[in-house]
Amino acid sequence: MAQNAIRNNIRTLRFHASEMTQQALAEQIGVTRQTVIAIEQGKYSPSLEVAFKIARAFSVPLHEVFQYEPE
């Protein structure tokens, strides 16, 4: 089974953002907590809009949140 080629640093970024909760991030970007969990675990790739909202929530460029690693 192929692994997801998109990696993310959301958990680390949440920790460095005063230990932001998944719920707080979800509310800020307009998705459910379950969606944040799935994105963090690499089980779901967010839309481009949500990806940019996540980067904006942490005030970092998109490439600091998500990395594409082709197989």
PDB file of C-alpha atoms in Angstrom:
ATOM      1  CA  MET A   1       0.000   0.000   0.000  1.00  0.00           C
ATOM      2  CA  ALA A   2       1.393   3.414  -0.969  1.00  0.00           C
ATOM      3  CA  GLN A   3       2.084   5.890   1.784  1.00  0.00           C
ATOM      4  CA  ASN A   4       0.857   9.446   1.649  1.00  0.00           C
ATOM      5  CA  ALA A   5       3.451  11.571  -0.142  1.00  0.00           C
ATOM      6  CA  ILE A   6       2.385  14.710   1.723  1.00  0.00           C
ATOM      7  CA  ARG A   7       4.018  15.186   5.112  1.00  0.00           C
ATOM      8  CA  ASN A   8       3.152  17.892   7.629  1.00  0.00           C
ATOM      9  CA  ASN A   9       4.495  19.579  10.755  1.00  0.00           C
ATOM     10  CA  ILE A  10       1.144  20.579  12.237  1.00  0.00           C
ATOM     11  CA  ARG A  11       1.636  18.841  15.560  1.00  0.00           C
ATOM     12  CA  THR A  12       5.023  20.508  16.066  1.00  0.00           C
ATOM     13  CA  LEU A  13       3.646  23.893  15.035  1.00  0.00           C
ATOM     14  CA  ARG A  14       0.731  23.512  17.471  1.00  0.00           C
ATOM     15  CA  PHE A  15       3.173  22.679  20.268  1.00  0.00           C
ATOM     16  CA  HIS A  16       5.262  25.779  19.530  1.00  0.00           C
ATOM     17  CA  ALA A  17       2.115  27.918  19.363  1.00  0.00           C
ATOM     18  CA  SER A  18       1.550  27.763  23.119  1.00  0.00           C
ATOM     19  CA  GLU A  19       0.439  24.132  22.801  1.00  0.00           C
ATOM     20  CA  MET A  20      -2.584  25.032  20.674  1.00  0.00           C
ATOM     21  CA  THR A  21      -5.237  22.322  20.818  1.00  0.00           C
ATOM     22  CA  GLN A  22      -6.563  20.534  17.775  1.00  0.00           C
ATOM     23  CA  GLN A  23      -9.964  22.015  18.580  1.00  0.00           C
ATOM     24  CA  ALA A  24      -8.592  25.575  18.672  1.00  0.00           C
ATOM     25  CA  LEU A  25      -6.889  25.086  15.309  1.00  0.00           C
ATOM     26  CA  ALA A  26     -10.041  23.545  13.841  1.00  0.00           C
ATOM     27  CA  GLU A  27     -12.142  26.509  14.936  1.00  0.00           C
ATOM     28  CA  GLN A  28      -9.608  28.979  13.564  1.00  0.00           C
ATOM     29  CA  ILE A  29      -9.500  27.369  10.114  1.00  0.00           C
ATOM     30  CA  GLY A  30     -13.175  26.396   9.884  1.00  0.00           C
ATOM     31  CA  VAL A  31     -13.025  22.596   9.960  1.00  0.00           C
ATOM     32  CA  THR A  32     -13.844  19.916  12.533  1.00  0.00           C
ATOM     33  CA  ARG A  33     -11.392  18.585  15.090  1.00  0.00           C
ATOM     34  CA  GLN A  34     -11.661  15.193  13.363  1.00  0.00           C
ATOM     35  CA  THR A  35     -10.445  16.800  10.134  1.00  0.00           C
ATOM     36  CA  VAL A  36      -7.415  18.283  11.908  1.00  0.00           C
ATOM     37  CA  ILE A  37      -6.652  14.860  13.422  1.00  0.00           C
ATOM     38  CA  ALA A  38      -6.861  13.171   9.998  1.00  0.00           C
ATOM     39  CA  ILE A  39      -4.625  15.818   8.390  1.00  0.00           C
ATOM     40  CA  GLU A  40      -2.043  15.564  11.193  1.00  0.00           C
ATOM     41  CA  GLN A  41      -1.940  11.780  10.875  1.00  0.00           C
ATOM     42  CA  GLY A  42      -1.496  11.960   7.123  1.00  0.00           C
ATOM     43  CA  LYS A  43      -4.772  10.159   6.500  1.00  0.00           C
ATOM     44  CA  TYR A  44      -6.325  13.116   4.675  1.00  0.00           C
ATOM     45  CA  SER A  45      -4.856  15.751   2.383  1.00  0.00           C
ATOM     46  CA  PRO A  46      -6.499  19.133   2.927  1.00  0.00           C
ATOM     47  CA  SER A  47      -7.813  21.336   0.165  1.00  0.00           C
ATOM     48  CA  LEU A  48      -5.462  24.066  -0.977  1.00  0.00           C
ATOM     49  CA  GLU A  49      -7.636  26.626   0.814  1.00  0.00           C
ATOM     50  CA  VAL A  50      -7.450  24.746   4.135  1.00  0.00           C
ATOM     51  CA  ALA A  51      -3.708  24.249   3.718  1.00  0.00           C
ATOM     52  CA  PHE A  52      -3.217  28.007   3.328  1.00  0.00           C
ATOM     53  CA  LYS A  53      -5.478  28.663   6.334  1.00  0.00           C
ATOM     54  CA  ILE A  54      -3.354  26.317   8.446  1.00  0.00           C
ATOM     55  CA  ALA A  55      -0.150  28.098   7.379  1.00  0.00           C
ATOM     56  CA  ARG A  56      -1.746  31.465   8.115  1.00  0.00           C
ATOM     57  CA  ALA A  57      -2.875  30.253  11.569  1.00  0.00           C
ATOM     58  CA  PHE A  58       0.788  29.700  12.449  1.00  0.00           C
ATOM     59  CA  SER A  59       2.106  32.716  10.496  1.00  0.00           C
ATOM     60  CA  VAL A  60       4.468  30.557   8.464  1.00  0.00           C
ATOM     61  CA  PRO A  61       4.877  29.866   4.736  1.00  0.00           C
ATOM     62  CA  LEU A  62       3.003  26.872   3.341  1.00  0.00           C
ATOM     63  CA  HIS A  63       6.227  24.898   2.813  1.00  0.00           C
ATOM     64  CA  GLU A  64       6.931  25.013   6.561  1.00  0.00           C
ATOM     65  CA  VAL A  65       3.645  23.194   7.204  1.00  0.00           C
ATOM     66  CA  PHE A  66       3.471  20.744   4.298  1.00  0.00           C
ATOM     67  CA  GLN A  67       6.119  18.926   2.296  1.00  0.00           C
ATOM     68  CA  TYR A  68       5.583  16.791  -0.791  1.00  0.00           C
ATOM     69  CA  GLU A  69       7.806  13.728  -0.890  1.00  0.00           C
ATOM     70  CA  PRO A  70       7.133  11.634  -3.992  1.00  0.00           C
ATOM     71  CA  GLU A  71       7.901   7.946  -3.714  1.00  0.00           C
TER      72      GLU A  71
END
